[in-house]
């Protein structure tokens, strides 16, 4: 179902989109791509447009929430702070025919009439105000993501994380470490075999953080450039730039120190804004997917932390790395007087794209 938008709405969103495009141009023109990735790594579950909006207004941000959401968390926005504008979805409750989950045909009541139900539908987007945690004061937040980061700072922690991810991926594809795979290329850290959908990691890598990053890099290739991917025939340099940017974002998200991002091929993206947005959007989505998988692997540790210090409902929204991170903004429901967080809109396994 589509909903008509007013000319005023279209004009406003076009103006905001123009600001996003201008910010993106600055990122490439001013050689700020690595800095952009560092900011994006803090917000992997946000859309590309919202990350760019945050980057262009307050690049040092680490966690953003709406004014009332911060109040719910026991924190107050400090007087005089300037809000950060980002996109949020607008939701409308719509009466719709209820479909049979098996046949996908309308369900009928005893009288043969179609059964209806109210469902929430995305009707558009609007600009909303959010504030970074640095702009607030009050109750201390439980930062689970930082605790997980502390767990893996040493080589042993990074090695455990590598093994967790390797074992997890091994359940759905071939992941191997064999010196024979690198006899003719001993300096290569790893590669993705697209034909056999397999990842090979060089066992000679001694640094566990680098080993973990290499695994993420090759896994990104498997997600972006596999045999059935429409991107499989892109130039090799383009594919390497995407995989490397994804690995950089994921390792930064978990606070791991790796080598600086090599700009290389992204100069090509700078010449084509449409290509740049497509490439960055794909990087953002794959990074989000990989981070969700790794977070799931750490669920027992997260549960242990929350048992040591139980969280109330509003504190749960502050758990870094959780789905609630995206629910920082408030969304106005058409036909309702109240405003509520985006939580009901986030019940699917993948987060919504707060995108235009």
Short mmCIF file of C-alpha atoms in Angstrom, two decimals:
data_model
loop_
_atom_site.label_atom_id
_atom_site.label_comp_id
_atom_site.label_asym_id
_atom_site.label_seq_id
_atom_site.Cartn_x
_atom_site.Cartn_y
_atom_site.Cartn_z
CA UNK A 1 0.00 0.00 0.00
CA UNK A 2 1.35 3.43 -0.91
CA UNK A 3 0.50 6.74 0.74
CA UNK A 4 0.47 10.04 -1.16
CA UNK A 5 2.87 12.67 0.12
CA UNK A 6 2.27 16.40 0.07
CA UNK A 7 4.38 18.66 -2.12
CA UNK A 8 5.62 20.31 1.08
CA UNK A 9 6.83 16.94 2.38
CA UNK A 10 8.60 16.15 -0.87
CA UNK A 11 10.26 19.58 -0.93
CA UNK A 12 11.49 19.25 2.65
CA UNK A 13 12.87 15.75 2.13
CA UNK A 14 14.53 16.81 -1.12
CA UNK A 15 16.28 19.61 0.76
CA UNK A 16 17.49 17.22 3.46
CA UNK A 17 18.64 14.75 0.81
CA UNK A 18 20.60 17.54 -0.83
CA UNK A 19 22.38 18.20 2.47
CA UNK A 20 23.25 14.48 2.72
CA UNK A 21 24.69 14.49 -0.80
CA UNK A 22 26.74 17.60 -0.06
CA UNK A 23 28.12 16.01 3.11
CA UNK A 24 29.02 12.89 1.16
CA UNK A 25 30.85 14.97 -1.43
CA UNK A 26 32.87 16.62 1.36
CA UNK A 27 33.85 13.22 2.78
CA UNK A 28 35.49 12.26 -0.51
CA UNK A 29 36.76 15.69 -1.48
CA UNK A 30 38.50 16.30 1.86
CA UNK A 31 39.98 12.80 2.17
CA UNK A 32 37.85 12.04 5.24
CA UNK A 33 36.80 8.51 4.33
CA UNK A 34 38.57 6.77 7.22
CA UNK A 35 37.14 9.26 9.68
CA UNK A 36 33.68 8.61 8.22
CA UNK A 37 34.16 4.84 8.70
CA UNK A 38 35.19 5.41 12.32
CA UNK A 39 31.91 7.28 12.93
CA UNK A 40 29.88 4.71 10.96
CA UNK A 41 31.37 1.92 13.09
CA UNK A 42 29.58 3.41 16.11
CA UNK A 43 26.21 3.32 14.34
CA UNK A 44 26.16 0.14 12.23
CA UNK A 45 22.42 -0.31 12.67
CA UNK A 46 21.54 3.10 11.28
CA UNK A 47 20.93 3.81 7.62
CA UNK A 48 23.58 5.35 5.41
CA UNK A 49 21.72 8.66 5.29
CA UNK A 50 21.47 8.89 9.08
CA UNK A 51 25.14 8.05 9.56
CA UNK A 52 26.07 10.80 7.12
CA UNK A 53 23.71 13.21 8.93
CA UNK A 54 25.37 12.41 12.27
CA UNK A 55 28.85 12.63 10.75
CA UNK A 56 28.21 16.03 9.18
CA UNK A 57 26.77 17.57 12.37
CA UNK A 58 28.60 15.93 15.29
CA UNK A 59 31.22 13.38 14.15
CA UNK A 60 32.38 12.68 17.72
CA UNK A 61 28.96 11.20 18.60
CA UNK A 62 28.87 7.69 20.06
CA UNK A 63 25.23 7.13 21.09
CA UNK A 64 22.23 9.26 20.17
CA UNK A 65 18.71 9.39 21.59
CA UNK A 66 15.73 11.70 21.43
CA UNK A 67 15.12 14.24 24.23
CA UNK A 68 12.38 12.16 25.91
CA UNK A 69 14.28 8.90 25.42
CA UNK A 70 17.18 10.35 27.41
CA UNK A 71 14.72 11.34 30.17
CA UNK A 72 13.47 7.75 30.27
CA UNK A 73 17.07 6.65 30.76
CA UNK A 74 17.48 8.99 33.72
CA UNK A 75 19.57 11.56 31.85
CA UNK A 76 18.88 15.16 30.90
CA UNK A 77 19.99 17.04 27.81
CA UNK A 78 22.17 19.90 29.02
CA UNK A 79 20.92 23.41 28.49
CA UNK A 80 22.08 25.10 25.30
CA UNK A 81 22.98 21.90 23.44
CA UNK A 82 22.31 21.88 19.69
CA UNK A 83 20.26 18.95 18.41
CA UNK A 84 21.43 16.59 15.68
CA UNK A 85 18.91 16.17 12.85
CA UNK A 86 18.32 12.64 11.50
CA UNK A 87 15.54 10.81 9.67
CA UNK A 88 12.85 8.84 11.50
CA UNK A 89 9.98 6.84 10.01
CA UNK A 90 6.36 7.93 10.34
CA UNK A 91 3.94 5.08 11.00
CA UNK A 92 0.20 4.91 10.38
CA UNK A 93 -2.25 2.29 11.63
CA UNK A 94 -4.15 0.86 8.68
CA UNK A 95 -7.13 -1.52 8.53
CA UNK A 96 -6.07 -4.42 6.31
CA UNK A 97 -7.42 -7.80 5.30
CA UNK A 98 -5.90 -10.60 7.39
CA UNK A 99 -4.16 -13.21 5.25
CA UNK A 100 -3.82 -16.91 5.93
CA UNK A 101 -0.11 -17.49 6.75
CA UNK A 102 -0.02 -20.64 4.59
CA UNK A 103 -2.17 -19.83 1.54
CA UNK A 104 -1.73 -16.05 1.70
CA UNK A 105 -5.43 -15.74 0.86
CA UNK A 106 -7.91 -13.57 2.83
CA UNK A 107 -9.18 -15.17 6.04
CA UNK A 108 -12.97 -15.38 6.34
CA UNK A 109 -15.18 -15.38 9.41
CA UNK A 110 -18.17 -17.72 9.99
CA UNK A 111 -20.37 -15.51 7.79
CA UNK A 112 -17.88 -15.60 4.94
CA UNK A 113 -16.75 -12.01 5.43
CA UNK A 114 -13.10 -11.03 5.22
CA UNK A 115 -11.38 -10.68 8.59
CA UNK A 116 -9.49 -7.43 9.04
CA UNK A 117 -6.75 -6.33 11.40
CA UNK A 118 -4.95 -3.11 12.19
CA UNK A 119 -1.35 -3.06 11.03
CA UNK A 120 1.32 -0.41 11.28
CA UNK A 121 2.58 0.80 7.92
CA UNK A 122 5.51 3.01 7.00
CA UNK A 123 4.09 6.19 5.46
CA UNK A 124 7.21 8.29 5.07
CA UNK A 125 10.07 9.93 6.94
CA UNK A 126 10.60 13.12 8.87
CA UNK A 127 13.54 14.97 10.37
CA UNK A 128 13.77 14.63 14.16
CA UNK A 129 16.06 15.93 16.87
CA UNK A 130 18.47 13.63 18.74
CA UNK A 131 21.34 14.31 21.13
CA UNK A 132 24.61 12.50 21.77
CA UNK A 133 25.31 11.06 25.21
CA UNK A 134 28.07 13.67 25.61
CA UNK A 135 25.35 16.35 25.52
CA UNK A 136 23.56 14.82 28.52
CA UNK A 137 24.13 14.29 32.22
CA UNK A 138 22.55 12.07 34.85
CA UNK A 139 22.25 8.35 35.57
CA UNK A 140 25.25 6.24 34.58
CA UNK A 141 24.56 3.90 31.68
CA UNK A 142 25.53 0.24 31.52
CA UNK A 143 27.67 0.01 28.39
CA UNK A 144 27.71 -3.68 27.53
CA UNK A 145 29.50 -3.08 24.27
CA UNK A 146 32.41 -1.51 26.15
CA UNK A 147 32.55 -4.48 28.53
CA UNK A 148 32.71 -6.85 25.54
CA UNK A 149 35.47 -4.63 24.08
CA UNK A 150 37.44 -4.88 27.32
CA UNK A 151 37.11 -8.66 27.20
CA UNK A 152 38.84 -8.91 23.82
CA UNK A 153 41.54 -6.24 24.08
CA UNK A 154 44.39 -8.71 24.58
CA UNK A 155 45.58 -11.27 22.06
CA UNK A 156 43.88 -14.14 23.91
CA UNK A 157 40.52 -12.34 23.82
CA UNK A 158 40.84 -11.57 20.11
CA UNK A 159 41.82 -15.21 19.48
CA UNK A 160 38.68 -16.41 21.26
CA UNK A 161 36.55 -14.05 19.20
CA UNK A 162 38.19 -15.25 16.00
CA UNK A 163 37.54 -18.88 16.93
CA UNK A 164 33.92 -18.14 17.85
CA UNK A 165 33.24 -16.50 14.50
CA UNK A 166 35.20 -19.12 12.55
CA UNK A 167 33.27 -21.98 14.18
CA UNK A 168 29.98 -20.17 13.59
CA UNK A 169 30.70 -19.56 9.91
CA UNK A 170 31.92 -23.13 9.55
CA UNK A 171 28.35 -24.31 10.15
CA UNK A 172 27.16 -22.75 6.89
CA UNK A 173 30.25 -22.65 4.66
CA UNK A 174 33.76 -24.08 4.42
CA UNK A 175 36.21 -22.11 6.61
CA UNK A 176 39.70 -23.55 6.79
CA UNK A 177 43.26 -22.83 7.87
CA UNK A 178 45.71 -24.82 5.80
CA UNK A 179 49.31 -23.93 5.02
CA UNK A 180 48.93 -25.81 1.74
CA UNK A 181 46.50 -23.15 0.51
CA UNK A 182 49.26 -20.55 0.80
CA UNK A 183 52.33 -22.43 -0.45
CA UNK A 184 52.56 -20.21 -3.54
CA UNK A 185 51.46 -17.00 -1.79
CA UNK A 186 52.79 -17.10 1.80
CA UNK A 187 52.26 -13.36 2.36
CA UNK A 188 48.54 -13.48 1.57
CA UNK A 189 46.45 -13.34 4.75
CA UNK A 190 43.36 -15.00 3.35
CA UNK A 191 41.02 -15.30 0.41
CA UNK A 192 37.43 -16.13 -0.52
CA UNK A 193 36.90 -18.92 -3.05
CA UNK A 194 33.74 -17.78 -4.83
CA UNK A 195 33.27 -20.97 -6.86
CA UNK A 196 33.27 -23.22 -3.78
CA UNK A 197 31.90 -20.56 -1.40
CA UNK A 198 34.82 -21.15 0.96
CA UNK A 199 37.12 -18.99 3.11
CA UNK A 200 40.81 -19.77 3.62
CA UNK A 201 42.78 -18.05 6.39
CA UNK A 202 46.57 -18.20 6.48
CA UNK A 203 47.58 -20.07 9.70
CA UNK A 204 50.88 -18.15 9.68
CA UNK A 205 49.11 -14.98 10.92
CA UNK A 206 50.31 -14.62 14.51
CA UNK A 207 48.38 -11.49 15.52
CA UNK A 208 44.88 -12.60 16.54
CA UNK A 209 43.33 -9.19 15.91
CA UNK A 210 44.64 -9.23 12.34
CA UNK A 211 43.42 -12.80 11.95
CA UNK A 212 39.95 -11.76 13.10
CA UNK A 213 39.93 -8.78 10.72
CA UNK A 214 41.03 -11.02 7.84
CA UNK A 215 38.17 -13.43 8.57
CA UNK A 216 35.67 -10.53 8.59
CA UNK A 217 37.17 -9.21 5.33
CA UNK A 218 36.75 -12.56 3.57
CA UNK A 219 33.29 -13.08 5.07
CA UNK A 220 32.30 -9.67 3.68
CA UNK A 221 33.39 -10.89 0.24
CA UNK A 222 31.18 -13.96 0.68
CA UNK A 223 28.20 -11.75 1.48
CA UNK A 224 28.77 -9.14 -1.21
CA UNK A 225 30.43 -10.96 -4.09
CA UNK A 226 29.33 -14.59 -4.07
CA UNK A 227 28.39 -16.38 -7.33
CA UNK A 228 24.72 -15.36 -7.21
CA UNK A 229 25.45 -11.73 -6.30
CA UNK A 230 24.73 -8.96 -8.81
CA UNK A 231 28.01 -7.42 -7.61
CA UNK A 232 30.19 -10.43 -8.38
CA UNK A 233 31.57 -8.92 -11.61
CA UNK A 234 32.51 -5.52 -10.22
CA UNK A 235 36.15 -4.45 -10.66
CA UNK A 236 38.43 -6.29 -8.23
CA UNK A 237 39.56 -3.02 -6.64
CA UNK A 238 35.94 -2.03 -5.96
CA UNK A 239 35.25 -5.35 -4.25
CA UNK A 240 38.44 -5.13 -2.18
CA UNK A 241 37.56 -1.60 -1.08
CA UNK A 242 34.12 -2.76 0.09
CA UNK A 243 35.45 -5.79 1.98
CA UNK A 244 38.23 -3.77 3.60
CA UNK A 245 35.85 -0.99 4.67
CA UNK A 246 33.49 -3.58 6.18
CA UNK A 247 36.35 -5.22 8.11
CA UNK A 248 37.52 -1.80 9.32
CA UNK A 249 34.03 -0.91 10.59
CA UNK A 250 33.48 -4.21 12.39
CA UNK A 251 36.87 -4.24 14.11
CA UNK A 252 36.45 -0.58 15.14
CA UNK A 253 33.00 -1.36 16.52
CA UNK A 254 34.60 -3.86 18.90
CA UNK A 255 37.45 -1.50 19.75
CA UNK A 256 40.18 -3.55 18.08
CA UNK A 257 43.26 -1.77 16.80
CA UNK A 258 44.19 -2.66 13.23
CA UNK A 259 46.15 -0.91 10.51
CA UNK A 260 44.74 2.27 8.97
CA UNK A 261 42.26 1.98 6.14
CA UNK A 262 43.88 2.24 2.74
CA UNK A 263 41.98 4.77 0.64
CA UNK A 264 43.08 3.34 -2.71
CA UNK A 265 40.12 2.64 -4.95
CA UNK A 266 37.64 4.95 -3.22
CA UNK A 267 38.99 7.82 -5.32
CA UNK A 268 36.88 6.26 -8.08
CA UNK A 269 33.77 6.50 -5.90
CA UNK A 270 34.45 10.18 -5.39
CA UNK A 271 33.82 10.78 -9.10
CA UNK A 272 30.36 9.18 -9.04
CA UNK A 273 28.09 10.13 -6.11
CA UNK A 274 25.47 7.53 -7.03
CA UNK A 275 28.11 4.78 -7.07
CA UNK A 276 29.54 6.07 -3.78
CA UNK A 277 26.15 5.94 -2.04
CA UNK A 278 25.50 2.44 -3.35
CA UNK A 279 28.91 1.19 -2.22
CA UNK A 280 28.62 2.78 1.24
CA UNK A 281 25.06 1.52 1.68
CA UNK A 282 26.20 -2.04 0.94
CA UNK A 283 29.13 -1.67 3.38
CA UNK A 284 26.75 -0.41 6.07
CA UNK A 285 24.28 -3.28 5.62
CA UNK A 286 26.91 -6.04 5.60
CA UNK A 287 28.69 -4.54 8.63
CA UNK A 288 25.34 -4.47 10.45
CA UNK A 289 24.72 -8.13 9.56
CA UNK A 290 28.15 -9.29 10.74
CA UNK A 291 27.97 -7.30 13.99
CA UNK A 292 24.56 -8.82 14.75
CA UNK A 293 26.01 -12.31 14.27
CA UNK A 294 28.97 -11.58 16.53
CA UNK A 295 26.71 -10.01 19.17
CA UNK A 296 24.61 -13.17 19.11
CA UNK A 297 27.73 -15.25 19.72
CA UNK A 298 28.36 -13.11 22.82
CA UNK A 299 24.82 -13.48 24.15
CA UNK A 300 25.92 -15.58 27.14
CA UNK A 301 28.43 -12.93 28.19
CA UNK A 302 25.79 -10.21 27.78
CA UNK A 303 23.37 -12.24 29.89
CA UNK A 304 26.07 -12.68 32.55
CA UNK A 305 26.66 -8.92 32.68
CA UNK A 306 22.96 -8.10 32.96
CA UNK A 307 22.57 -10.65 35.77
CA UNK A 308 25.36 -8.96 37.69
CA UNK A 309 23.59 -5.65 37.25
CA UNK A 310 19.98 -6.18 36.18
CA UNK A 311 18.62 -3.59 33.78
CA UNK A 312 15.16 -2.09 33.93
CA UNK A 313 13.20 -1.65 30.71
CA UNK A 314 14.48 1.80 29.86
CA UNK A 315 18.07 0.84 30.63
CA UNK A 316 17.79 -1.96 28.08
CA UNK A 317 17.50 0.67 25.36
CA UNK A 318 20.94 1.94 26.34
CA UNK A 319 22.67 -1.40 25.85
CA UNK A 320 25.14 -0.61 23.11
CA UNK A 321 24.99 -3.03 20.24
CA UNK A 322 21.38 -4.05 20.81
CA UNK A 323 18.48 -3.58 18.41
CA UNK A 324 17.20 -0.79 20.61
CA UNK A 325 20.09 1.39 19.51
CA UNK A 326 18.15 2.23 16.36
CA UNK A 327 15.14 3.21 18.44
CA UNK A 328 16.89 6.35 19.64
CA UNK A 329 14.52 8.59 17.75
CA UNK A 330 10.84 9.15 18.39
CA UNK A 331 8.24 8.48 15.74
CA UNK A 332 4.86 10.14 15.45
CA UNK A 333 1.98 7.74 14.78
CA UNK A 334 -0.65 9.23 12.49
CA UNK A 335 -4.02 9.30 14.22
CA UNK A 336 -2.51 8.90 17.69
CA UNK A 337 -1.99 11.73 20.10
CA UNK A 338 0.93 10.15 21.86
CA UNK A 339 4.46 9.63 20.64
CA UNK A 340 6.42 6.48 21.24
CA UNK A 341 9.78 4.98 20.47
CA UNK A 342 10.25 3.09 17.23
CA UNK A 343 10.45 -0.24 19.10
CA UNK A 344 7.35 -1.90 17.50
CA UNK A 345 8.83 -1.11 14.11
CA UNK A 346 11.98 -3.07 14.99
CA UNK A 347 10.57 -6.52 15.64
CA UNK A 348 11.90 -8.01 12.42
CA UNK A 349 15.26 -9.79 12.52
CA UNK A 350 16.93 -7.07 10.49
CA UNK A 351 16.69 -3.44 11.49
CA UNK A 352 14.66 -1.03 9.36
CA UNK A 353 16.49 1.30 7.08
CA UNK A 354 15.75 4.80 8.26
CA UNK A 355 16.48 5.81 4.72
CA UNK A 356 15.30 7.91 1.82
#
